[in-house]
Short mmCIF file of C-alpha atoms in Angstrom, two decimals:
data_model
loop_
_atom_site.label_atom_id
_atom_site.label_comp_id
_atom_site.label_asym_id
_atom_site.label_seq_id
_atom_site.Cartn_x
_atom_site.Cartn_y
_atom_site.Cartn_z
CA MET A 1 0.00 0.00 0.00
CA SER A 2 1.44 3.39 -1.04
CA SER A 3 2.15 6.16 1.44
CA LYS A 4 -0.54 8.34 -0.17
CA VAL A 5 -3.17 5.63 0.28
CA ASN A 6 -1.99 5.17 3.87
CA LYS A 7 -2.41 8.90 4.55
CA VAL A 8 -5.99 8.93 3.33
CA LEU A 9 -6.90 5.72 5.12
CA SER A 10 -5.32 6.78 8.42
CA LYS A 11 -7.14 10.14 8.35
CA ALA A 12 -10.46 8.41 7.64
CA LYS A 13 -9.93 5.82 10.40
CA ALA A 14 -9.03 8.51 12.91
CA ALA A 15 -12.05 10.61 11.93
CA LYS A 16 -14.32 7.58 12.36
CA ALA A 17 -12.84 6.83 15.77
CA ALA A 18 -13.37 10.43 16.90
CA SER A 19 -16.93 10.65 15.59
CA GLY A 20 -18.48 8.87 18.57
CA THR A 21 -17.02 11.38 21.03
CA LEU A 22 -17.91 14.32 18.81
CA ALA A 23 -21.53 13.22 18.42
CA ASN A 24 -22.04 13.44 22.17
CA LEU A 25 -20.39 16.79 22.89
CA SER A 26 -22.59 19.49 24.35
CA THR A 27 -23.44 22.61 22.36
CA LYS A 28 -21.32 24.64 24.78
CA GLU A 29 -18.26 22.45 24.23
CA LYS A 30 -18.60 22.72 20.45
CA ASN A 31 -19.15 26.46 20.54
CA ASN A 32 -16.15 27.03 22.80
CA ALA A 33 -13.92 25.11 20.40
CA ILE A 34 -15.14 27.01 17.32
CA SER A 35 -14.84 30.34 19.15
CA LEU A 36 -11.21 29.65 20.02
CA ALA A 37 -10.51 28.73 16.38
CA SER A 38 -12.10 32.01 15.28
CA LYS A 39 -9.88 33.97 17.67
CA ASN A 40 -6.71 32.17 16.59
CA ILE A 41 -7.35 32.61 12.87
CA ASN A 42 -7.29 36.36 13.47
CA LYS A 43 -4.26 36.01 15.75
CA PHE A 44 -2.22 34.22 13.09
CA ALA A 45 -3.39 36.36 10.15
CA ASP A 46 0.14 37.38 9.14
CA LYS A 47 1.28 33.76 8.93
CA ILE A 48 -1.79 32.82 6.88
CA ILE A 49 -1.19 35.72 4.46
CA GLN A 50 2.47 34.78 4.06
CA ILE A 51 1.59 31.22 3.06
CA ASN A 52 -1.31 32.38 0.87
CA GLN A 53 1.05 34.65 -1.05
CA GLN A 54 3.12 31.59 -1.93
CA ASP A 55 0.00 29.93 -3.38
CA ILE A 56 -0.88 33.11 -5.30
CA LYS A 57 2.66 33.38 -6.70
CA LYS A 58 2.51 29.78 -7.97
CA ALA A 59 -0.95 30.33 -9.45
CA LYS A 60 0.26 33.38 -11.40
CA LYS A 61 3.30 31.45 -12.59
CA ASN A 62 0.92 28.72 -13.81
CA LYS A 63 -1.14 31.42 -15.60
CA ILE A 64 -4.32 30.75 -13.64
CA ASN A 65 -7.02 33.25 -14.62
CA GLU A 66 -7.63 36.32 -12.47
CA SER A 67 -11.13 35.38 -11.27
CA PHE A 68 -9.78 32.06 -10.00
CA ILE A 69 -6.87 33.79 -8.25
CA ASP A 70 -9.33 36.18 -6.63
CA ARG A 71 -11.12 33.22 -5.06
CA MET A 72 -7.80 32.03 -3.59
CA PHE A 73 -6.59 35.40 -2.33
CA LEU A 74 -6.50 36.17 1.40
CA ASP A 75 -5.78 39.45 3.15
CA LYS A 76 -6.57 40.72 6.64
CA LYS A 77 -10.07 41.77 5.60
CA ARG A 78 -10.91 38.34 4.20
CA ILE A 79 -9.32 36.58 7.15
CA GLY A 80 -11.49 38.74 9.39
CA GLN A 81 -14.49 37.57 7.38
CA ILE A 82 -13.42 33.95 7.87
CA SER A 83 -13.12 34.54 11.62
CA LYS A 84 -16.56 36.15 11.66
CA SER A 85 -18.05 33.25 9.69
CA LEU A 86 -16.95 30.87 12.47
CA MET A 87 -18.68 33.03 15.06
CA ASP A 88 -21.78 32.98 12.87
CA VAL A 89 -21.70 29.18 13.19
CA VAL A 90 -21.40 29.51 16.97
CA ARG A 91 -24.61 31.57 16.99
CA LEU A 92 -26.56 29.01 14.96
CA ASP A 93 -28.99 26.73 16.77
CA ASP A 94 -27.56 23.25 17.35
CA PRO A 95 -29.81 20.71 15.59
CA ILE A 96 -28.38 17.67 17.42
CA GLY A 97 -30.75 16.06 19.90
CA ILE A 98 -33.81 18.00 18.74
CA MET A 99 -36.99 15.88 18.78
CA GLU A 100 -39.31 16.16 15.77
CA ASP A 101 -42.72 14.79 14.77
CA VAL A 102 -43.45 13.44 18.23
CA LYS A 103 -46.76 11.56 18.40
CA ILE A 104 -48.66 9.74 21.15
CA ARG A 105 -49.92 6.41 19.82
CA PRO A 106 -53.28 4.91 20.93
CA ASN A 107 -51.46 2.48 23.24
CA GLY A 108 -49.66 5.34 25.01
CA MET A 109 -46.29 4.98 23.29
CA GLN A 110 -44.46 8.20 22.39
CA VAL A 111 -42.86 8.00 18.95
CA GLY A 112 -40.58 10.68 17.51
CA LYS A 113 -37.42 11.44 15.55
CA ARG A 114 -34.23 12.73 17.16
CA ARG A 115 -31.70 14.65 15.10
CA VAL A 116 -28.28 12.92 14.99
CA PRO A 117 -25.02 13.49 13.09
CA LEU A 118 -24.41 11.71 9.80
CA GLY A 119 -21.07 10.42 11.11
CA VAL A 120 -18.05 11.15 8.89
CA ILE A 121 -18.33 13.47 5.91
CA GLY A 122 -15.87 13.46 3.03
CA ALA A 123 -15.42 16.98 1.64
CA ILE A 124 -13.62 17.59 -1.65
CA PHE A 125 -13.34 21.20 -2.74
CA GLU A 126 -11.47 23.33 -5.22
CA SER A 127 -9.21 26.25 -4.52
CA ARG A 128 -11.02 28.51 -2.07
CA PRO A 129 -9.02 28.18 1.17
CA ASN A 130 -11.73 29.70 3.37
CA VAL A 131 -13.93 26.71 2.55
CA ALA A 132 -11.68 24.46 4.66
CA VAL A 133 -12.54 26.07 7.99
CA GLU A 134 -16.13 26.84 7.02
CA ILE A 135 -16.63 23.12 6.38
CA ALA A 136 -14.74 22.18 9.56
CA SER A 137 -16.87 24.49 11.72
CA LEU A 138 -20.18 23.31 10.23
CA CYS A 139 -19.20 19.68 10.65
CA LEU A 140 -18.06 20.20 14.24
CA LYS A 141 -21.25 22.11 15.18
CA SER A 142 -23.42 19.38 13.62
CA GLY A 143 -21.45 16.65 15.43
CA ASN A 144 -19.79 15.21 12.32
CA SER A 145 -16.19 14.29 11.72
CA VAL A 146 -14.83 15.35 8.34
CA VAL A 147 -12.05 14.27 6.00
CA MET A 148 -11.12 17.07 3.59
CA ARG A 149 -9.21 17.26 0.32
CA SER A 150 -8.39 20.76 -0.96
CA GLY A 151 -7.67 21.79 -4.53
CA SER A 152 -3.95 21.84 -5.29
CA ASP A 153 -3.68 25.54 -6.16
CA ALA A 154 -4.62 26.76 -2.67
CA HIS A 155 -3.48 23.64 -0.84
CA ALA A 156 -0.99 25.34 1.48
CA SER A 157 -3.45 28.10 2.43
CA ALA A 158 -6.20 25.59 3.21
CA GLN A 159 -3.74 23.46 5.18
CA ILE A 160 -2.54 26.27 7.46
CA LEU A 161 -6.11 27.36 8.16
CA THR A 162 -7.04 23.77 9.02
CA GLU A 163 -3.98 23.36 11.27
CA ILE A 164 -4.93 26.49 13.22
CA PHE A 165 -8.49 25.18 13.51
CA THR A 166 -7.49 21.69 14.72
CA ASP A 167 -4.88 23.04 17.18
CA SER A 168 -7.53 25.35 18.61
CA ILE A 169 -10.23 22.74 19.09
CA GLN A 170 -7.73 20.35 20.68
CA LYS A 171 -6.86 23.03 23.25
CA ALA A 172 -10.60 23.38 23.87
CA GLY A 173 -10.88 19.65 24.66
CA VAL A 174 -12.28 18.42 21.34
CA PRO A 175 -10.48 15.52 19.61
CA SER A 176 -8.54 17.06 16.72
CA ASP A 177 -8.81 13.81 14.73
CA CYS A 178 -12.41 14.76 13.98
CA ILE A 179 -11.00 17.13 11.33
CA GLY A 180 -8.80 15.28 8.85
CA PHE A 181 -6.95 17.21 6.13
CA ILE A 182 -5.42 15.14 3.31
CA ASP A 183 -1.98 16.72 3.07
CA THR A 184 -1.06 15.60 -0.44
CA LYS A 185 -1.70 17.28 -3.78
CA ASP A 186 -1.73 13.94 -5.60
CA ARG A 187 -5.11 13.58 -7.30
CA LYS A 188 -4.99 9.83 -6.69
CA ALA A 189 -5.82 10.66 -3.08
CA VAL A 190 -9.33 11.64 -4.21
CA ASN A 191 -9.85 8.25 -5.85
CA GLU A 192 -8.67 6.47 -2.71
CA MET A 193 -10.90 8.60 -0.50
CA LEU A 194 -13.94 7.71 -2.61
CA LYS A 195 -13.41 4.00 -1.88
CA LEU A 196 -13.56 4.29 1.91
CA SER A 197 -17.21 3.43 2.47
CA ASP A 198 -16.35 1.67 5.74
CA TYR A 199 -15.22 4.96 7.26
CA ILE A 200 -16.93 7.81 5.38
CA ASP A 201 -20.74 8.11 5.38
CA LEU A 202 -21.33 10.86 2.82
CA VAL A 203 -19.22 12.71 0.25
CA ILE A 204 -19.96 16.34 -0.63
CA PRO A 205 -17.90 17.77 -3.51
CA ARG A 206 -17.71 21.55 -4.01
CA GLY A 207 -16.37 22.71 -7.34
CA GLY A 208 -16.77 22.65 -11.09
CA SER A 209 -18.34 20.07 -13.37
CA GLY A 210 -15.10 18.12 -13.75
CA LEU A 211 -14.81 17.50 -10.01
CA ILE A 212 -18.53 16.79 -9.57
CA ASN A 213 -18.62 14.29 -12.43
CA LEU A 214 -15.45 12.56 -11.19
CA VAL A 215 -16.89 12.11 -7.70
CA LYS A 216 -20.25 10.89 -8.98
CA SER A 217 -18.66 8.32 -11.28
CA GLN A 218 -15.97 7.04 -8.90
CA SER A 219 -17.51 7.13 -5.43
CA ARG A 220 -18.54 4.00 -3.54
CA ILE A 221 -19.99 6.35 -0.92
CA PRO A 222 -23.32 8.21 -1.21
CA VAL A 223 -22.81 11.66 -2.79
CA VAL A 224 -24.67 14.95 -2.38
CA ALA A 225 -23.42 17.06 -5.27
CA GLY A 226 -23.84 20.70 -6.01
CA GLY A 227 -22.00 23.86 -6.80
CA ILE A 228 -22.37 23.82 -10.58
CA GLY A 229 -24.50 26.85 -11.35
CA VAL A 230 -25.59 27.40 -14.93
CA CYS A 231 -28.04 30.15 -13.94
CA HIS A 232 -30.57 32.01 -16.08
CA THR A 233 -32.68 35.13 -15.81
CA TYR A 234 -35.76 35.24 -18.06
CA VAL A 235 -37.02 38.75 -18.84
CA ASP A 236 -40.72 38.39 -19.60
CA GLN A 237 -42.77 40.58 -21.92
CA ASN A 238 -44.55 42.00 -18.84
CA ALA A 239 -41.37 42.79 -16.91
CA ASN A 240 -40.51 46.10 -15.30
CA LEU A 241 -37.40 46.72 -17.40
CA GLY A 242 -35.75 48.85 -14.72
CA ILE A 243 -36.05 46.04 -12.20
CA ALA A 244 -34.96 43.52 -14.83
CA ASN A 245 -31.85 45.56 -15.60
CA ASP A 246 -30.98 45.86 -11.90
CA ILE A 247 -31.26 42.14 -11.16
CA VAL A 248 -29.38 41.16 -14.34
CA ILE A 249 -26.47 43.48 -13.56
CA ASN A 250 -26.32 42.43 -9.91
CA ALA A 251 -26.51 38.72 -10.72
CA LYS A 252 -23.78 39.01 -13.36
CA THR A 253 -21.29 41.47 -11.88
CA ARG A 254 -21.54 41.27 -8.07
CA ARG A 255 -19.17 38.28 -7.82
CA PRO A 256 -18.61 36.76 -11.27
CA SER A 257 -16.65 33.77 -10.00
CA VAL A 258 -19.27 32.24 -7.69
CA CYS A 259 -21.87 29.59 -8.49
CA ASN A 260 -25.00 31.77 -8.21
CA THR A 261 -23.78 34.19 -10.88
CA LEU A 262 -25.96 34.77 -13.95
CA ASP A 263 -24.76 32.91 -17.05
CA THR A 264 -27.55 33.36 -19.63
CA ILE A 265 -30.15 36.09 -20.16
CA LEU A 266 -33.33 34.97 -21.93
CA ILE A 267 -35.40 37.84 -23.35
CA HIS A 268 -38.95 37.75 -24.70
CA GLU A 269 -38.90 38.90 -28.32
CA SER A 270 -41.59 41.56 -27.80
CA ILE A 271 -39.37 43.63 -25.48
CA ALA A 272 -35.98 42.53 -26.84
CA GLU A 273 -35.18 45.66 -28.85
CA VAL A 274 -35.81 48.02 -25.92
CA PHE A 275 -34.27 45.87 -23.21
CA LEU A 276 -31.17 44.97 -25.20
CA GLN A 277 -30.32 48.64 -25.60
CA ILE A 278 -30.66 49.11 -21.83
CA ILE A 279 -28.46 46.18 -20.84
CA LYS A 280 -25.97 46.83 -23.63
CA ASP A 281 -25.01 50.07 -21.91
CA THR A 282 -24.96 48.71 -18.35
CA LEU A 283 -23.16 45.47 -19.21
CA THR A 284 -20.59 47.39 -21.26
CA LYS A 285 -19.95 49.78 -18.35
CA ASN A 286 -19.27 46.71 -16.20
CA ASN A 287 -16.84 45.18 -18.75
CA VAL A 288 -19.11 42.21 -19.53
CA THR A 289 -18.63 40.35 -22.82
CA MET A 290 -21.98 39.46 -24.39
CA HIS A 291 -22.25 36.19 -26.36
CA VAL A 292 -25.39 36.83 -28.40
CA ASP A 293 -27.62 34.91 -30.82
CA LYS A 294 -28.33 36.12 -34.37
CA GLU A 295 -31.51 37.97 -33.43
CA ALA A 296 -29.80 39.87 -30.62
CA LYS A 297 -26.80 40.64 -32.86
CA LYS A 298 -29.13 42.33 -35.40
CA ILE A 299 -30.34 44.66 -32.67
CA LEU A 300 -27.04 45.28 -30.90
CA GLY A 301 -24.79 45.56 -33.93
CA ASN A 302 -21.02 45.25 -33.72
CA ALA A 303 -18.93 46.13 -30.72
CA LYS A 304 -15.75 44.87 -29.09
CA ASN A 305 -17.66 43.19 -26.25
CA ILE A 306 -20.35 41.62 -28.45
CA VAL A 307 -19.54 38.23 -29.99
CA ASN A 308 -21.53 35.47 -31.65
CA VAL A 309 -22.72 32.85 -29.22
CA LYS A 310 -21.71 29.20 -29.72
CA LYS A 311 -24.13 26.39 -28.90
CA ALA A 312 -21.80 25.15 -26.16
CA ASP A 313 -21.81 28.59 -24.51
CA TYR A 314 -25.38 28.05 -23.30
CA SER A 315 -24.15 25.16 -21.14
CA ARG A 316 -21.22 27.08 -19.68
CA GLU A 317 -20.86 28.19 -16.11
CA TRP A 318 -18.86 31.25 -17.10
CA LEU A 319 -17.39 32.20 -13.70
CA SER A 320 -16.21 35.39 -15.40
CA LEU A 321 -17.50 38.66 -16.84
CA ASP A 322 -19.17 36.87 -19.75
CA CYS A 323 -22.80 36.03 -20.39
CA SER A 324 -24.89 34.44 -23.10
CA ILE A 325 -27.96 36.22 -24.48
CA LYS A 326 -30.84 34.50 -26.27
CA ILE A 327 -34.12 35.93 -27.57
CA VAL A 328 -37.11 33.61 -27.07
CA GLN A 329 -40.57 33.69 -28.60
CA SER A 330 -42.44 32.73 -25.43
CA ILE A 331 -42.16 31.83 -21.77
CA ASP A 332 -42.62 28.19 -22.83
CA GLU A 333 -39.46 28.39 -24.93
CA ALA A 334 -37.59 30.00 -22.01
CA ILE A 335 -38.68 27.29 -19.58
CA HIS A 336 -37.81 24.53 -22.05
CA HIS A 337 -34.34 26.04 -22.54
CA ILE A 338 -33.73 26.30 -18.79
CA ASN A 339 -34.87 22.75 -18.04
CA GLU A 340 -32.78 21.36 -20.91
CA ILE A 341 -29.60 23.37 -20.31
CA GLY A 342 -29.69 24.49 -16.65
CA SER A 343 -27.94 22.73 -13.78
CA GLY A 344 -30.89 22.90 -11.36
CA HIS A 345 -29.20 25.56 -9.23
CA SER A 346 -30.92 28.98 -9.34
CA GLU A 347 -33.27 30.43 -11.95
CA ALA A 348 -34.93 33.86 -12.08
CA ILE A 349 -37.84 35.53 -13.81
CA ALA A 350 -38.46 39.26 -14.18
CA SER A 351 -42.18 39.79 -14.70
CA ASN A 352 -45.27 41.57 -13.41
CA SER A 353 -47.60 38.89 -14.78
CA HIS A 354 -49.12 36.63 -12.11
CA ASP A 355 -49.75 33.89 -14.68
CA ALA A 356 -46.19 34.01 -16.03
CA ILE A 357 -44.71 33.94 -12.53
CA GLN A 358 -46.87 30.98 -11.49
CA GLN A 359 -45.98 29.07 -14.66
CA PHE A 360 -42.25 29.74 -14.11
CA GLN A 361 -42.44 28.63 -10.46
CA ASN A 362 -44.40 25.48 -11.33
CA GLU A 363 -42.52 24.32 -14.40
CA VAL A 364 -38.85 25.28 -13.91
CA ASP A 365 -36.87 22.45 -12.30
CA ALA A 366 -34.34 24.08 -9.96
CA SER A 367 -33.47 24.17 -6.28
CA SER A 368 -34.27 27.90 -6.06
CA ILE A 369 -36.67 30.06 -8.10
CA PHE A 370 -36.28 33.85 -7.90
CA VAL A 371 -39.10 36.23 -8.84
CA ASN A 372 -37.92 39.79 -9.53
CA VAL A 373 -34.87 39.08 -7.39
CA SER A 374 -31.20 38.56 -8.27
CA THR A 375 -29.87 34.99 -8.22
CA GLY A 376 -27.03 36.46 -6.16
CA PHE A 377 -29.22 35.78 -3.12
CA ALA A 378 -28.83 32.01 -3.56
CA ASP A 379 -27.01 31.55 -0.28
CA GLY A 380 -27.79 29.87 3.04
CA GLY A 381 -27.17 33.05 4.99
CA GLU A 382 -29.56 35.03 2.79
CA TYR A 383 -32.23 32.34 3.32
CA GLY A 384 -31.91 32.66 7.08
CA LEU A 385 -30.22 29.25 7.39
CA GLY A 386 -26.85 30.59 8.50
CA ASN A 387 -23.61 29.33 6.98
CA GLU A 388 -23.83 26.62 4.36
CA PHE A 389 -21.75 23.62 3.32
CA GLY A 390 -22.69 24.14 -0.30
CA ILE A 391 -25.73 24.27 -2.56
CA SER A 392 -27.16 20.91 -3.59
CA THR A 393 -28.70 20.59 -7.02
CA GLN A 394 -29.94 17.09 -6.22
CA LYS A 395 -33.37 16.13 -4.91
CA LEU A 396 -32.45 13.39 -2.41
CA HIS A 397 -31.40 14.17 1.17
CA ALA A 398 -30.80 17.89 0.59
CA ARG A 399 -31.77 20.44 -2.05
CA GLY A 400 -30.53 24.01 -2.21
CA PRO A 401 -28.30 25.50 0.52
CA MET A 402 -27.03 22.85 2.93
CA GLY A 403 -27.02 24.27 6.44
CA LEU A 404 -26.55 22.49 9.75
CA LYS A 405 -29.81 20.54 9.58
CA GLU A 406 -28.88 19.15 6.16
CA LEU A 407 -25.71 17.71 7.75
CA THR A 408 -27.79 15.53 10.06
CA SER A 409 -30.00 12.47 9.93
CA TYR A 410 -32.38 11.16 12.56
CA LYS A 411 -33.10 8.10 14.66
CA TRP A 412 -36.52 7.01 15.85
CA ILE A 413 -37.06 7.16 19.62
CA ILE A 414 -39.95 5.15 21.07
CA LEU A 415 -40.88 5.60 24.73
CA GLY A 416 -43.28 3.36 26.63
CA ASN A 417 -44.14 1.85 29.98
CA GLY A 418 -44.25 -1.85 29.24
CA GLN A 419 -46.33 -2.02 26.05
CA VAL A 420 -46.18 -5.36 24.19
CA ARG A 421 -47.56 -6.09 20.73
CA ASP A 422 -50.38 -8.57 20.15
#
């Protein structure tokens, strides 16, 4: 057995061994541990930045694009935000031990469900180092151990953050083995991790389509996948064009490199000429390249930031200041396009028509439907759920933002006083 396989296996075994202790910690014990980690991440900000700069330097040398580097970058402001995000987890209600759906049966038995941890979660994520401690804190608060594998580009940054986190929780009396970081960049480690069904109960990948598809095809462990966001905004013939412009610009330009960013604008043909002139100006001011169909090109004409759309562009999660634009003849065509091309993440409609809104809500297949609202709000915190592990585009176990409750299962508890069954 290779040393890399041994590393993954030993981390998974240790996480499994620690999971029993972790599952029975009090809320106070968990909160104290996360609070200390929050404090120490701020305390060691200079060290984190120094190591992050090494990752950034390597990424630039490897000619990684700027939006990707931005996701990796850490400074004191962002480290402060990471520290704050841990305290946000502390303030969340602890789901463990909560009784649900309690019923008194005719024979006097009490039957109900108690929230319990899933056990050990396998987390595989790409190069956003803050994700490491966000995942660690959510898993700890929900009573789960976790084995993590970071993307190679921000590996050192994610590792130092995890080391500070595990050192902190150990000082607070929590077994540090409950947080396992796979300290190798070898991609074979992912394949080995996905085989460990005896030790890992659920795998949650966070990243692009390549990572998601790899995990789905290789894993022997149940998978909750998400993160791929091919997101649309449909501008209906009855839309308030001012509102439509605002939500399109916000969804596209607020943070172009995140999964809830707008990728394709669908425009009803009856308002296309007017609306295209509006968004041409605002998208151009925000340095957005428009990939347009033939009908839109006739209206918009030639410009440096206007190019002909390719069929494959409609399926792209751009993660950049690019968007596709398509003119549709009806809301039915828009819905068909979304259901055929979309990833099931977040879809928006701009309209003042009750019938159009209801049809969009009923017929579009996605985890979140936005009505006259930017898809930029697709986020656990914005939904009132607190911090999230990711956004699931599946329908089993969890759909949409995965908060603390989505990191739990339940066991049935039956209380009686001597009842026997006939």
